[in-house]
PDB file of C-alpha atoms in Angstrom:
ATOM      1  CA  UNK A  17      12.868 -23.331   1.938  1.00 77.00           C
ATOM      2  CA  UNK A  18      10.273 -21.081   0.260  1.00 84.00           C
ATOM      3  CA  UNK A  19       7.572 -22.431  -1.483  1.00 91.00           C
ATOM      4  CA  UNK A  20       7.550 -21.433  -5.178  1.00 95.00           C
ATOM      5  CA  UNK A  21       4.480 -22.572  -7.127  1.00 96.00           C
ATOM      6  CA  UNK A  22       3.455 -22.204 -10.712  1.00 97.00           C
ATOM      7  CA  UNK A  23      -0.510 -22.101 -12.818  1.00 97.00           C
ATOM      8  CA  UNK A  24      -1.151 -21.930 -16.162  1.00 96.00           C
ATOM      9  CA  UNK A  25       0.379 -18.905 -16.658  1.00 97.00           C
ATOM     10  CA  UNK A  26       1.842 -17.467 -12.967  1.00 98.00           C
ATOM     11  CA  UNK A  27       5.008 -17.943 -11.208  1.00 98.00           C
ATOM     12  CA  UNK A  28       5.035 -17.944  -6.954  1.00 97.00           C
ATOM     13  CA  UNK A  29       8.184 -17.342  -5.208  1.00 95.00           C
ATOM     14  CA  UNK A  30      10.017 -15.019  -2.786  1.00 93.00           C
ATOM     15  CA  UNK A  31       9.728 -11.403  -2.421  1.00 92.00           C
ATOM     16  CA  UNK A  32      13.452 -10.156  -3.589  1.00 91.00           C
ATOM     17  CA  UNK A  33      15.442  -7.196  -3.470  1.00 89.00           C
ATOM     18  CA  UNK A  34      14.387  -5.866  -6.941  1.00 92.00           C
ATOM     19  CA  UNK A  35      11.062  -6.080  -6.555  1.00 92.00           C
ATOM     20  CA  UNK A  36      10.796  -2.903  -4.530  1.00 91.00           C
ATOM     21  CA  UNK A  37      10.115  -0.760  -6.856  1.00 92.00           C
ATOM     22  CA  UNK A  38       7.246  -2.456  -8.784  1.00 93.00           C
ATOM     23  CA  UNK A  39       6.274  -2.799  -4.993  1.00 91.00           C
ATOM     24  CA  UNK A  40       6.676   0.604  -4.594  1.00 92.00           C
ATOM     25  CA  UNK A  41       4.479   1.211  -7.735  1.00 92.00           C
ATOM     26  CA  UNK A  42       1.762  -0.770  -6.554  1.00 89.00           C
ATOM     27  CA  UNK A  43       1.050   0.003  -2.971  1.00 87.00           C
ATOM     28  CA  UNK A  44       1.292   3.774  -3.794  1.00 89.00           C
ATOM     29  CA  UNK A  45      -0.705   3.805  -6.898  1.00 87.00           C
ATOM     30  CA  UNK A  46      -4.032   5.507  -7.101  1.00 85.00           C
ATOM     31  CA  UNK A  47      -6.171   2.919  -8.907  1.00 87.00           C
ATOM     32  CA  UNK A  48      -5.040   0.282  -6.254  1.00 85.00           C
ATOM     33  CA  UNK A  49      -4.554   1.837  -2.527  1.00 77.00           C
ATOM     34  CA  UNK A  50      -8.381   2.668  -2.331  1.00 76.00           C
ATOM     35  CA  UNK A  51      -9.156  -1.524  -2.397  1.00 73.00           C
ATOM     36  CA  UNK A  52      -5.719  -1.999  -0.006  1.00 75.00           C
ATOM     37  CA  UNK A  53      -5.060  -1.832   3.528  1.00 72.00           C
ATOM     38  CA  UNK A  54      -1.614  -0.629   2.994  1.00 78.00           C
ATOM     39  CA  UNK A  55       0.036   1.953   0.852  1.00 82.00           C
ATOM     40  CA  UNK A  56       3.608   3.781   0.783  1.00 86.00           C
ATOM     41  CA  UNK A  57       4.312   7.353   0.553  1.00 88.00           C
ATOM     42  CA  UNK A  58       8.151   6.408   0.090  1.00 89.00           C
ATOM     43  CA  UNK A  59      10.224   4.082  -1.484  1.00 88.00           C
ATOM     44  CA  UNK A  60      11.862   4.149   2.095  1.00 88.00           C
ATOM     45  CA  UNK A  61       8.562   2.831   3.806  1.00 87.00           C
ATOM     46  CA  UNK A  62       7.844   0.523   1.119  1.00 88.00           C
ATOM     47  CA  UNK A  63      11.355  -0.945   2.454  1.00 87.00           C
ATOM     48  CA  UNK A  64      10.215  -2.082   5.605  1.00 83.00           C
ATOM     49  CA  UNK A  65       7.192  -3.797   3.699  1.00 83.00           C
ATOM     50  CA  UNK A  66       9.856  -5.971   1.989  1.00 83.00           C
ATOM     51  CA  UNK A  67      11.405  -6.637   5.072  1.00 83.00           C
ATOM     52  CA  UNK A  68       8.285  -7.983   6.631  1.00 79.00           C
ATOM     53  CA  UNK A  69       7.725 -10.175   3.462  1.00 80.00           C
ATOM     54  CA  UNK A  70      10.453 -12.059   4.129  1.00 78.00           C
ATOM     55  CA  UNK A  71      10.962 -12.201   7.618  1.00 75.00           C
ATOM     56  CA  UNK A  72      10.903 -15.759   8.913  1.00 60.00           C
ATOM     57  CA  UNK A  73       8.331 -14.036  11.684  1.00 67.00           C
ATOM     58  CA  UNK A  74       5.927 -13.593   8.987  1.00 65.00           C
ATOM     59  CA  UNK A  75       6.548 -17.346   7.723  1.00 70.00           C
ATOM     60  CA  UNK A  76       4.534 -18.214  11.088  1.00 79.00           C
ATOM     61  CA  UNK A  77       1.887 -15.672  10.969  1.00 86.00           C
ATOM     62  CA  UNK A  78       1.403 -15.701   7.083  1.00 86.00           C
ATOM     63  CA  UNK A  79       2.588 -16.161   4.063  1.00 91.00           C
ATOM     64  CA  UNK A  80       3.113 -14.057   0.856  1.00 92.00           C
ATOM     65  CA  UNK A  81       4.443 -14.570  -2.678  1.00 95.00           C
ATOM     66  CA  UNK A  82       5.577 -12.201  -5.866  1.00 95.00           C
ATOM     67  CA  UNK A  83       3.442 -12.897  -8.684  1.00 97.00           C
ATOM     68  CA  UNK A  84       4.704 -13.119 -11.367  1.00 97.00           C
ATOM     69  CA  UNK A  85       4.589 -13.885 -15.442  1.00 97.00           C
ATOM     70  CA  UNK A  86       5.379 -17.936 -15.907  1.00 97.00           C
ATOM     71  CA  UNK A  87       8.973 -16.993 -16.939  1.00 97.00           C
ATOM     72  CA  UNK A  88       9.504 -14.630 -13.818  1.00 96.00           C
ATOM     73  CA  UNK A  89      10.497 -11.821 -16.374  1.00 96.00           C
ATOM     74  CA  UNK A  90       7.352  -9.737 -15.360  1.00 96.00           C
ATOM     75  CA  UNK A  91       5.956  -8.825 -11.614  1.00 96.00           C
ATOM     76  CA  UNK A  92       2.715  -8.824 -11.643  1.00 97.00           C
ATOM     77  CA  UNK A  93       1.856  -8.819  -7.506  1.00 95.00           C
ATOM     78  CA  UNK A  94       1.508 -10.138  -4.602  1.00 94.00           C
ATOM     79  CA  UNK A  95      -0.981 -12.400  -2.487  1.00 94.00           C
ATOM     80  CA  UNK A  96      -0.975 -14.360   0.667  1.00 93.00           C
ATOM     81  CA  UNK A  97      -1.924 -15.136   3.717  1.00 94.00           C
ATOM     82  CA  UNK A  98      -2.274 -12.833   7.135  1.00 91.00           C
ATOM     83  CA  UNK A  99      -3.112 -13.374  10.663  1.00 92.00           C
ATOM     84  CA  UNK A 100      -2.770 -17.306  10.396  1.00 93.00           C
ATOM     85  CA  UNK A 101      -3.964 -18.763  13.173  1.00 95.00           C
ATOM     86  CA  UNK A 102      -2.821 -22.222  13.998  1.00 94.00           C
ATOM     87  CA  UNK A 103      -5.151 -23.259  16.553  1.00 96.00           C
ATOM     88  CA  UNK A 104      -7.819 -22.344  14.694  1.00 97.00           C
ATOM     89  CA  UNK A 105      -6.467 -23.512  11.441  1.00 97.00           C
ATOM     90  CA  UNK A 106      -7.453 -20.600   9.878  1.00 97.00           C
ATOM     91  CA  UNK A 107      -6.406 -17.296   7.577  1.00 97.00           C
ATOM     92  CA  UNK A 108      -6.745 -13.841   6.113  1.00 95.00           C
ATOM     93  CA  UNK A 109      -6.097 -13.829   2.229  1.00 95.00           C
ATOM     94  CA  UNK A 110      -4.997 -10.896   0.521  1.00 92.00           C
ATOM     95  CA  UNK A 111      -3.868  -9.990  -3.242  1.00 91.00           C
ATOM     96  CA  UNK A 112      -3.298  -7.144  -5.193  1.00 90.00           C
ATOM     97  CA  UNK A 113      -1.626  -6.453  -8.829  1.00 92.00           C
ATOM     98  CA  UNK A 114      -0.350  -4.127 -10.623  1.00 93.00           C
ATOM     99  CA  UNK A 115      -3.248  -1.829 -12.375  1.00 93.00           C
ATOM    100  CA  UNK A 116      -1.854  -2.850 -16.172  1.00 95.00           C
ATOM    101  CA  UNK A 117      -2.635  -6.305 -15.145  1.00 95.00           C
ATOM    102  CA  UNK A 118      -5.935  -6.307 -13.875  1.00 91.00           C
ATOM    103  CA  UNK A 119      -9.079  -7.930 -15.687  1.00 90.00           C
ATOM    104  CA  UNK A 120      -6.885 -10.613 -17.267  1.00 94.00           C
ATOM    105  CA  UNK A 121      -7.955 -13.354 -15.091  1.00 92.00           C
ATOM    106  CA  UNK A 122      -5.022 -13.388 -13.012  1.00 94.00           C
ATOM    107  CA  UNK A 123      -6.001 -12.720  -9.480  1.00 91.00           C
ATOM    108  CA  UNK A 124      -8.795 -15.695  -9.628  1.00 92.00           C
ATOM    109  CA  UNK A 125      -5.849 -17.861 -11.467  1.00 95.00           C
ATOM    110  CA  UNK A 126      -3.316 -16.541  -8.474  1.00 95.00           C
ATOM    111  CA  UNK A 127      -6.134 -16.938  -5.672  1.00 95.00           C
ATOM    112  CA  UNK A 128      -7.095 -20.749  -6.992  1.00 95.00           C
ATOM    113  CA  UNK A 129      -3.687 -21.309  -6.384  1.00 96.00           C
ATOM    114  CA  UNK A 130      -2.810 -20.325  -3.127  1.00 96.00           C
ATOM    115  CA  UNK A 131      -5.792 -21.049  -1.646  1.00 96.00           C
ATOM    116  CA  UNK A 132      -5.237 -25.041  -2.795  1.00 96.00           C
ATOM    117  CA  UNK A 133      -1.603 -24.646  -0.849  1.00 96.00           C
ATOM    118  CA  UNK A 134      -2.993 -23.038   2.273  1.00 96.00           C
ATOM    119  CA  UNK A 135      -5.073 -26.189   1.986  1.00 96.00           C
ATOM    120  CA  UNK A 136      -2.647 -28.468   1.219  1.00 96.00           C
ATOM    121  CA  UNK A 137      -0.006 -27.807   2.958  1.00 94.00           C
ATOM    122  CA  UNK A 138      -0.457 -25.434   5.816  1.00 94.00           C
ATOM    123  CA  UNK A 139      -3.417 -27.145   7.381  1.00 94.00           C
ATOM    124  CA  UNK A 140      -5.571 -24.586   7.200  1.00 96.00           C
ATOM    125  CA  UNK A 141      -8.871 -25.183   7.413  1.00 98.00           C
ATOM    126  CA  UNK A 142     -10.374 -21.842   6.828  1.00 98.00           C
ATOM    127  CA  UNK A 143      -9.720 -19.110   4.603  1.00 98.00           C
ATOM    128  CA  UNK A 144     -11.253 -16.015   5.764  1.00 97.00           C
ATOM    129  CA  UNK A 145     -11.520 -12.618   2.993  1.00 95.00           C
ATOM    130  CA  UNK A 146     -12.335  -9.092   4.480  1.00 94.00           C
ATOM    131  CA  UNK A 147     -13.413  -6.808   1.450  1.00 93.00           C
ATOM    132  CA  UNK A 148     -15.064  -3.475   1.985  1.00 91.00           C
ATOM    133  CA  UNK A 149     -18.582  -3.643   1.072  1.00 91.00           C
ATOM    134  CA  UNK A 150     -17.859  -0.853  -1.885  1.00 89.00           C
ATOM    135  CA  UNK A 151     -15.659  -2.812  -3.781  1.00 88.00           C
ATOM    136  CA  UNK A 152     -17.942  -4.771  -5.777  1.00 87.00           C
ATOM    137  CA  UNK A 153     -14.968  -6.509  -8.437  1.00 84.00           C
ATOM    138  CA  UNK A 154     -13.474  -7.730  -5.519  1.00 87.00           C
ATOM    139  CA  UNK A 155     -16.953  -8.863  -4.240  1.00 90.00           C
ATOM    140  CA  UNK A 156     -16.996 -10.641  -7.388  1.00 90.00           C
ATOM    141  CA  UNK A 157     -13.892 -12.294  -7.847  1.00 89.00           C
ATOM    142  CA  UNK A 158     -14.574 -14.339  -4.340  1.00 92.00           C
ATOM    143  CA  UNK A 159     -18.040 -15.295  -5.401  1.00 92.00           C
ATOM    144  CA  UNK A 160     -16.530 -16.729  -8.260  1.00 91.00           C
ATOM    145  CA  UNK A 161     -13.947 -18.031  -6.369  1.00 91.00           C
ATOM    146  CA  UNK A 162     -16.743 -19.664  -4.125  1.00 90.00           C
ATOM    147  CA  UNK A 163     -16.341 -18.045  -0.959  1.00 96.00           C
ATOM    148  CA  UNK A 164     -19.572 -17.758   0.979  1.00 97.00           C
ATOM    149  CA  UNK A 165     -20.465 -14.099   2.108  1.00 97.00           C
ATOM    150  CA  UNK A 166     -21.012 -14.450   5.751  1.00 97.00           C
ATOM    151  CA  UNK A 167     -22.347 -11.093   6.543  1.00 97.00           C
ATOM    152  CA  UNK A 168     -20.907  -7.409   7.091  1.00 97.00           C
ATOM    153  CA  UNK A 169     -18.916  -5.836   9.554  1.00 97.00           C
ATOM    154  CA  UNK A 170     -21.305  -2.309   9.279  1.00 97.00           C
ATOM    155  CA  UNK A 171     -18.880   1.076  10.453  1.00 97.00           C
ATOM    156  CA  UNK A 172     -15.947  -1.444  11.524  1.00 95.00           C
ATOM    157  CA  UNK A 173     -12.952   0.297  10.763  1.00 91.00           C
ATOM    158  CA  UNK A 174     -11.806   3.734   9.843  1.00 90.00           C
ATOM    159  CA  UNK A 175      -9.902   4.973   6.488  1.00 85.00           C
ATOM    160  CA  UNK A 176      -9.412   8.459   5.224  1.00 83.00           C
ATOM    161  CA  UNK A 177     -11.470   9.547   8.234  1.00 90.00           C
ATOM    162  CA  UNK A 178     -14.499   8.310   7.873  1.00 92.00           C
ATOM    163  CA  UNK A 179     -16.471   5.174   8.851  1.00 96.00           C
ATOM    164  CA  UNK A 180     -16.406   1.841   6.342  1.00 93.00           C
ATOM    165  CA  UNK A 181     -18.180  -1.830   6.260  1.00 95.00           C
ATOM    166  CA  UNK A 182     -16.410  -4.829   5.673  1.00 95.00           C
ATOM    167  CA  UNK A 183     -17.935  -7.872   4.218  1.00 96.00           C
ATOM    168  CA  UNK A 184     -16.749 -11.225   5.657  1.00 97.00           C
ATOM    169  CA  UNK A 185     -16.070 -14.331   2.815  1.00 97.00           C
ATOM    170  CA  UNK A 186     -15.035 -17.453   3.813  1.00 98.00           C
ATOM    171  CA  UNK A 187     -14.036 -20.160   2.149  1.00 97.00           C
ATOM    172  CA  UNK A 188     -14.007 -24.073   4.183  1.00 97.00           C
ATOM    173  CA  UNK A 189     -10.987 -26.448   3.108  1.00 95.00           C
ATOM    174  CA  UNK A 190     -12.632 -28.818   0.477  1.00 88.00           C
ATOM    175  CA  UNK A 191     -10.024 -31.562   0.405  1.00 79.00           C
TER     176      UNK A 191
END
């Protein structure tokens, strides 16, 4: 069974179906594919994105949840887990939300959260962030989030042609 989990204000469940085209939205929307790895040209690729949230091959490499309003009438995003390495006890978090939903508080209320399950209950013991070194919100949120810059990853991967840094947080199970 899926883990659904709940804040203050934020529901955690299941990619479905009908989320594909706020999915859709959000991984092809200008404001939010500069500070994302992925983005969709079609609602057709976007498809296969859906696919791989909920394939049960995913469930052992990662993890990844809708966000959504407490009352799961309104799809806010999604965040999770990639590249979860169980020998090493350790994982790549990711997030992203819809543009009209940004600067509300949600991704450090969304991030709290699943960072205290990976804990919890997936026996990780580290929670690694990758965040290009322009994208100084981001930068932000994990500070406050207290993950620990680690250092940066100068010229380490190319997007839109050209050459970008990545700065390495990391955040060490408290519990």
């Amino acid at each position: 069974m899926f883990p659904e989990l709940t804040t203050d204000r934020l529901f955690f469940r299941q990619f479905q179906d009908n989320d594909l085209g706020r999915v859709f939205e959000a991984l092809s929307h200008p404001k939010v594919i500069p500070h994302y790895g992925v983005q969709y040209d079609t609602m057709e690729a976007c498809k296969e994105q859906m696919t791989w949230f909920a394939s049960l091959e995913t469930q052992k490499t990662g993890r990844w949840w809708a966000i959504c309003s407490k009352d799961n009438t309104t799809f806010y995003g999604g965040g999770g887990f990639n590249n979860w390495d169980h020998e090493h006890q350790k994982a790549e978090v990711g997030f992203w939300l819809l543009p009209a939903f940004w600067g509300r508080g949600y991704m450090q209320e969304g991030m709290r959260a699943i960072c205290d399950y990976a804990f919890r209950h997936m026996g990780i013991h580290r929670i690694e962030g990758f965040v290009e070194s322009n994208n100084i919100n981001c930068k932000r949120a994990m500070e406050k989030l207290d993950f620990q810059l680690e250092g940066c990853m100068r010229d380490c991967e190319k997007k839109d042609g050209r050459f970008i840094s990545l700065d390495i947080y990391a955040s060490i199970n408290p519990l």
